[in-house]
Amino acid sequence: MERARILRFTCMTSVDADAELCRRAAEGDRQAMSALVAAFRGPLYRFARRLTRDDALAEDVLQETFLTALKKVGGWRGEGTCRGWLFSIARTQVLMAQRRRTGEPEGFEEVEPEAELPRLGLEAGWGAAMDPEALASRMEAQAQLEAALATLAPAEREVVALRDLEGLSGEDTAQALGLSLAAMKSRLHRARLALVAAVKRGGGHGG
Amino acid sequence: MAGNKQVGGLWCFDVLERLSDYVDGELAAAERAQVEAHLKGCDECTKFGGEFGAVVTRLRERLGARADVPADVAKRLDEALAKR
């Protein structure tokens, strides 16, 4: 196999620049806080929309994330990265918003028992390759990929959203999810296998 | 999988386990070389690895848009932050 060429996405600022902005914001620099808002409102809003699939709820999450960040930034001591910290706040806000909406704990924290890797591989078509053109045709439209992504469990969708769609590093993704790097990688790999299976099925569960 | 065979010092299952790290470029050089040696001699893993990499790449290309928030959302965010 030719080594897959994966585009490396990054958030809108560099990790070092983020840390500097967070440090200055922690000291009360309002311009630095405004710059953080400008750099991260897009990524955080997209992340919240991806998890809630509700524009109004995502907007609430966005506002609450920055309001919380403003309250807490004074105590930020540079543990992890600034972007990992912001996404971890957003994730908590998503959970809280969903809890408020449904009145019940959202299942997102409760990760389903992990399926065995060989079974996930088989479901994704390991050993039963598709015609490459047929596979490409199932990924042509954005809507097809969206539909496949929507079939993932919430805990799988969030790790893919952070790592593959927002382009966070492995360490930042683990920080945002409150997981060890190894646990994040395991979840990401299983999520990607589930996504391959969904794409091959044609998006939906039964498809 | 049709058969879990050992090629290049790795079983097909070992390669399946390492595919994400492989496409993310996060394997150490020696381990990457082992995976590549396996792929060279295993048609099934080569095909599946190609599919896996293609889906991850396509996902990043198509859904990883860099758009900012809509203007009205940005405006209401600024208003909410100004009120605090």
Coordinates of C-alpha atoms in Angstrom, one line a residue:
Chain A
M1 CA 0.0 0.0 0.0
E2 CA 1.2 3.4 -0.7
R3 CA 1.5 5.3 2.5
A4 CA -1.8 7.2 2.9
R5 CA -1.3 10.9 2.5
I6 CA -3.3 12.5 5.2
L7 CA -3.7 16.2 5.2
R8 CA -2.7 17.6 8.5
F9 CA -5.2 20.1 9.6
T10 CA -4.5 22.5 12.3
C11 CA -6.6 24.9 14.2
M12 CA -6.3 28.5 13.2
T13 CA -3.3 29.3 15.3
S14 CA -0.2 27.4 16.4
V15 CA 0.0 25.6 19.7
D16 CA 2.7 28.0 20.9
A17 CA 0.7 31.1 19.9
D18 CA -2.3 29.6 21.7
A19 CA -0.3 29.1 24.8
E20 CA 0.9 32.7 24.7
L21 CA -2.7 33.9 24.2
C22 CA -3.9 31.8 27.1
R23 CA -1.1 33.0 29.3
R24 CA -1.9 36.6 28.5
A25 CA -5.6 36.1 28.9
A26 CA -4.9 34.5 32.3
E27 CA -3.2 37.8 33.3
G28 CA -6.3 39.7 32.3
D29 CA -5.3 40.8 28.8
R30 CA -8.7 41.4 27.1
Q31 CA -7.1 41.6 23.6
A32 CA -5.6 38.2 24.1
M33 CA -9.0 36.8 25.1
S34 CA -10.6 38.4 22.0
A35 CA -7.9 36.8 19.9
L36 CA -8.6 33.4 21.5
V37 CA -12.3 33.8 20.8
A38 CA -11.6 34.8 17.2
A39 CA -9.3 31.8 16.7
F40 CA -11.5 29.2 18.3
R41 CA -15.1 30.2 17.9
G42 CA -15.2 28.4 14.5
P43 CA -13.6 25.1 15.6
L44 CA -15.6 25.0 18.9
Y45 CA -18.9 25.7 17.1
R46 CA -18.3 23.0 14.5
F47 CA -17.3 20.6 17.2
A48 CA -20.5 21.4 19.2
R49 CA -22.7 21.1 16.1
R50 CA -21.1 17.8 15.2
L51 CA -22.0 16.4 18.6
T52 CA -25.4 18.0 19.2
R53 CA -26.6 18.1 15.6
D54 CA -28.6 21.2 16.7
D55 CA -27.6 24.7 15.6
A56 CA -29.3 26.5 18.6
L57 CA -27.8 24.1 21.1
A58 CA -24.4 24.4 19.5
E59 CA -24.6 28.2 19.8
D60 CA -25.5 27.9 23.5
V61 CA -22.5 25.6 24.0
L62 CA -20.2 28.0 22.2
Q63 CA -21.3 30.9 24.4
E64 CA -21.1 28.9 27.6
T65 CA -17.7 27.6 26.6
F66 CA -16.2 31.0 26.3
L67 CA -18.0 32.3 29.4
T68 CA -16.6 29.4 31.4
A69 CA -13.1 29.9 29.8
L70 CA -13.2 33.6 30.8
K71 CA -14.1 32.6 34.4
K72 CA -11.4 30.0 34.6
V73 CA -8.6 31.3 32.5
G74 CA -7.1 33.1 35.5
G75 CA -6.4 29.7 37.0
W76 CA -4.9 28.3 33.8
R77 CA -1.4 27.1 34.6
G78 CA -0.4 25.7 31.3
E79 CA -1.3 22.1 32.0
G80 CA -1.7 20.5 28.6
T81 CA -2.4 22.9 25.8
C82 CA -4.7 25.8 25.6
R83 CA -6.7 24.3 22.7
G84 CA -7.0 21.0 24.5
W85 CA -8.3 22.9 27.5
L86 CA -10.9 24.9 25.4
F87 CA -12.2 21.7 23.7
S88 CA -12.5 20.0 27.1
I89 CA -14.7 22.8 28.3
A90 CA -16.8 22.6 25.2
R91 CA -17.2 18.9 25.6
T92 CA -18.5 19.4 29.2
Q93 CA -20.8 22.1 28.0
V94 CA -22.2 19.7 25.3
L95 CA -22.9 17.1 28.0
M96 CA -24.6 19.7 30.2
A97 CA -26.7 21.1 27.4
Q98 CA -27.8 17.6 26.3
R99 CA -28.6 16.8 29.9
R100 CA -30.7 19.9 30.2
R101 CA -32.5 19.1 27.0
T102 CA -33.4 15.5 27.8
G103 CA -33.5 15.7 31.5
E104 CA -31.4 12.5 31.5
P105 CA -27.7 11.9 31.6
E106 CA -26.4 11.7 28.1
G107 CA -24.9 8.4 27.2
F108 CA -21.7 9.9 25.8
E109 CA -19.6 9.4 28.9
E110 CA -20.7 5.9 29.2
V111 CA -18.6 4.2 26.6
E112 CA -20.0 0.9 25.3
P113 CA -17.8 -2.1 25.9
E114 CA -15.2 -2.1 23.2
A115 CA -15.8 -4.6 20.5
E116 CA -13.0 -6.9 19.7
L117 CA -10.7 -5.6 17.0
P118 CA -11.0 -8.6 14.7
R119 CA -14.8 -8.3 14.7
L120 CA -14.6 -4.6 13.9
G121 CA -12.1 -5.4 11.1
L122 CA -14.4 -8.0 9.6
E123 CA -17.3 -5.6 9.8
A124 CA -15.2 -3.0 8.0
G125 CA -14.4 -5.6 5.2
W126 CA -11.0 -6.8 6.3
G127 CA -10.3 -9.6 3.9
A128 CA -13.2 -8.7 1.6
A129 CA -12.0 -5.7 -0.3
M130 CA -14.4 -3.6 -2.4
D131 CA -13.8 -2.4 -5.9
P132 CA -11.9 0.9 -5.3
E133 CA -14.3 2.7 -7.7
A134 CA -17.3 1.5 -5.8
L135 CA -15.7 2.6 -2.5
A136 CA -14.9 6.0 -4.0
S137 CA -18.5 6.4 -5.2
R138 CA -19.7 5.9 -1.7
M139 CA -17.6 8.8 -0.5
E140 CA -18.3 11.2 -3.4
A141 CA -20.8 13.4 -1.7
Q142 CA -20.3 15.2 1.6
A143 CA -23.8 14.0 2.6
Q144 CA -22.7 10.3 2.3
L145 CA -19.8 10.9 4.6
E146 CA -22.0 12.8 7.0
A147 CA -24.5 9.9 7.0
A148 CA -21.8 7.4 7.7
L149 CA -20.4 9.6 10.6
A150 CA -23.9 9.9 12.0
T151 CA -24.1 6.2 12.5
L152 CA -21.2 6.2 15.0
A153 CA -21.8 6.1 18.7
P154 CA -21.4 9.6 20.3
A155 CA -18.1 8.6 22.0
E156 CA -16.7 7.5 18.6
R157 CA -18.1 10.6 16.8
E158 CA -16.4 13.0 19.2
V159 CA -12.9 11.5 18.9
V160 CA -13.2 11.5 15.1
A161 CA -14.5 15.1 15.2
L162 CA -11.5 16.3 17.3
R163 CA -8.7 14.3 15.7
D164 CA -9.8 14.1 12.0
L165 CA -12.1 17.0 11.5
E166 CA -10.6 19.7 13.8
G167 CA -7.1 18.4 13.3
L168 CA -6.1 18.3 17.0
S169 CA -3.0 16.4 17.8
G170 CA -3.3 13.1 19.6
E171 CA -2.2 14.7 22.9
D172 CA -4.7 17.5 22.6
T173 CA -7.5 15.1 21.7
A174 CA -6.7 13.0 24.7
Q175 CA -6.7 16.1 26.9
A176 CA -10.0 17.3 25.6
L177 CA -11.6 13.9 26.2
G178 CA -9.9 13.3 29.6
L179 CA -8.3 10.1 28.4
S180 CA -4.8 8.8 28.3
L181 CA -3.1 9.0 24.9
A182 CA -3.3 5.2 24.6
A183 CA -7.0 5.1 25.4
M184 CA -7.7 7.9 23.0
K185 CA -5.8 6.1 20.2
S186 CA -7.7 2.8 20.8
R187 CA -11.0 4.6 20.7
L188 CA -10.0 6.5 17.5
H189 CA -9.0 3.4 15.7
R190 CA -12.2 1.6 16.6
A191 CA -14.2 4.6 15.5
R192 CA -12.4 4.8 12.2
L193 CA -13.0 1.1 11.6
A194 CA -16.7 1.6 12.3
L195 CA -16.7 4.5 9.9
V196 CA -15.1 2.4 7.1
A197 CA -17.8 -0.2 7.8
A198 CA -20.6 2.4 7.6
V199 CA -19.1 3.9 4.3
K200 CA -19.0 0.5 2.8
R201 CA -22.6 -0.2 3.8
G202 CA -23.5 3.0 2.1
G203 CA -24.0 5.2 5.2
G204 CA -26.8 3.8 7.2
H205 CA -26.9 0.9 9.6
G206 CA -28.9 -1.4 7.5
G207 CA -27.9 0.0 4.1
Chain B
M1 CA -10.5 -11.7 7.5
A2 CA -9.9 -14.7 5.3
G3 CA -6.8 -15.8 7.1
N4 CA -4.5 -14.4 9.8
K5 CA -1.1 -15.0 8.3
Q6 CA 2.4 -14.0 9.4
V7 CA 4.4 -12.0 6.9
G8 CA 7.4 -9.8 7.6
G9 CA 7.3 -10.7 11.3
L10 CA 3.8 -9.5 11.8
W11 CA 0.4 -11.2 11.7
C12 CA -2.5 -9.6 9.8
F13 CA -4.1 -8.9 13.1
D14 CA -1.0 -6.9 14.2
V15 CA -1.3 -4.8 11.1
L16 CA -5.0 -4.2 11.6
E17 CA -4.2 -3.0 15.1
R18 CA -1.6 -0.5 13.8
L19 CA -3.4 1.0 10.8
S20 CA -4.4 4.2 12.5
D21 CA -0.9 4.8 13.8
Y22 CA 0.4 4.0 10.4
V23 CA -1.7 6.4 8.4
D24 CA -1.1 9.1 11.1
G25 CA 2.6 8.6 10.7
E26 CA 3.0 7.7 14.4
L27 CA 4.8 4.4 14.2
A28 CA 8.5 4.3 15.1
A29 CA 10.7 3.7 12.1
A30 CA 11.4 0.0 12.9
E31 CA 7.7 -0.8 13.4
R32 CA 6.7 1.1 10.2
A33 CA 9.2 -1.0 8.3
Q34 CA 7.7 -4.2 9.7
V35 CA 4.2 -3.1 8.7
E36 CA 5.5 -2.2 5.2
A37 CA 7.2 -5.5 4.9
H38 CA 3.9 -7.3 5.8
L39 CA 2.0 -5.2 3.3
K40 CA 4.4 -6.1 0.6
G41 CA 3.7 -9.7 1.1
C42 CA 0.0 -9.6 2.0
D43 CA -2.5 -8.7 -0.6
E44 CA -5.5 -8.7 1.8
C45 CA -3.9 -6.3 4.2
T46 CA -2.7 -4.0 1.3
K47 CA -6.2 -3.8 0.0
F48 CA -7.8 -3.2 3.4
G49 CA -5.1 -0.7 4.4
G50 CA -5.7 1.2 1.2
E51 CA -9.4 1.4 1.9
F52 CA -8.9 2.4 5.5
G53 CA -6.5 5.2 4.4
A54 CA -8.8 6.4 1.6
V55 CA -11.8 6.7 4.0
V56 CA -9.7 8.7 6.6
T57 CA -8.2 11.0 4.0
R58 CA -11.6 11.6 2.3
L59 CA -13.2 12.3 5.7
R60 CA -10.6 14.9 6.5
E61 CA -10.8 16.5 3.1
R62 CA -14.6 16.7 2.8
L63 CA -15.7 17.3 6.4
G64 CA -12.8 19.1 7.8
A65 CA -13.9 22.5 6.5
R66 CA -12.3 25.5 8.1
A67 CA -15.3 27.9 8.0
D68 CA -15.7 30.4 10.7
V69 CA -19.0 30.7 12.6
P70 CA -21.9 32.4 10.8
A71 CA -21.9 36.2 11.3
D72 CA -25.1 36.3 13.4
V73 CA -23.6 33.6 15.7
A74 CA -20.4 35.6 16.1
K75 CA -22.4 38.8 16.8
R76 CA -24.5 37.1 19.6
L77 CA -21.3 35.5 21.0
D78 CA -19.7 39.0 21.3
E79 CA -22.8 40.4 22.9
A80 CA -22.9 37.5 25.4
L81 CA -19.3 38.0 26.3
A82 CA -19.7 41.8 26.6
K83 CA -22.5 41.3 29.2
R84 CA -20.5 39.3 31.6

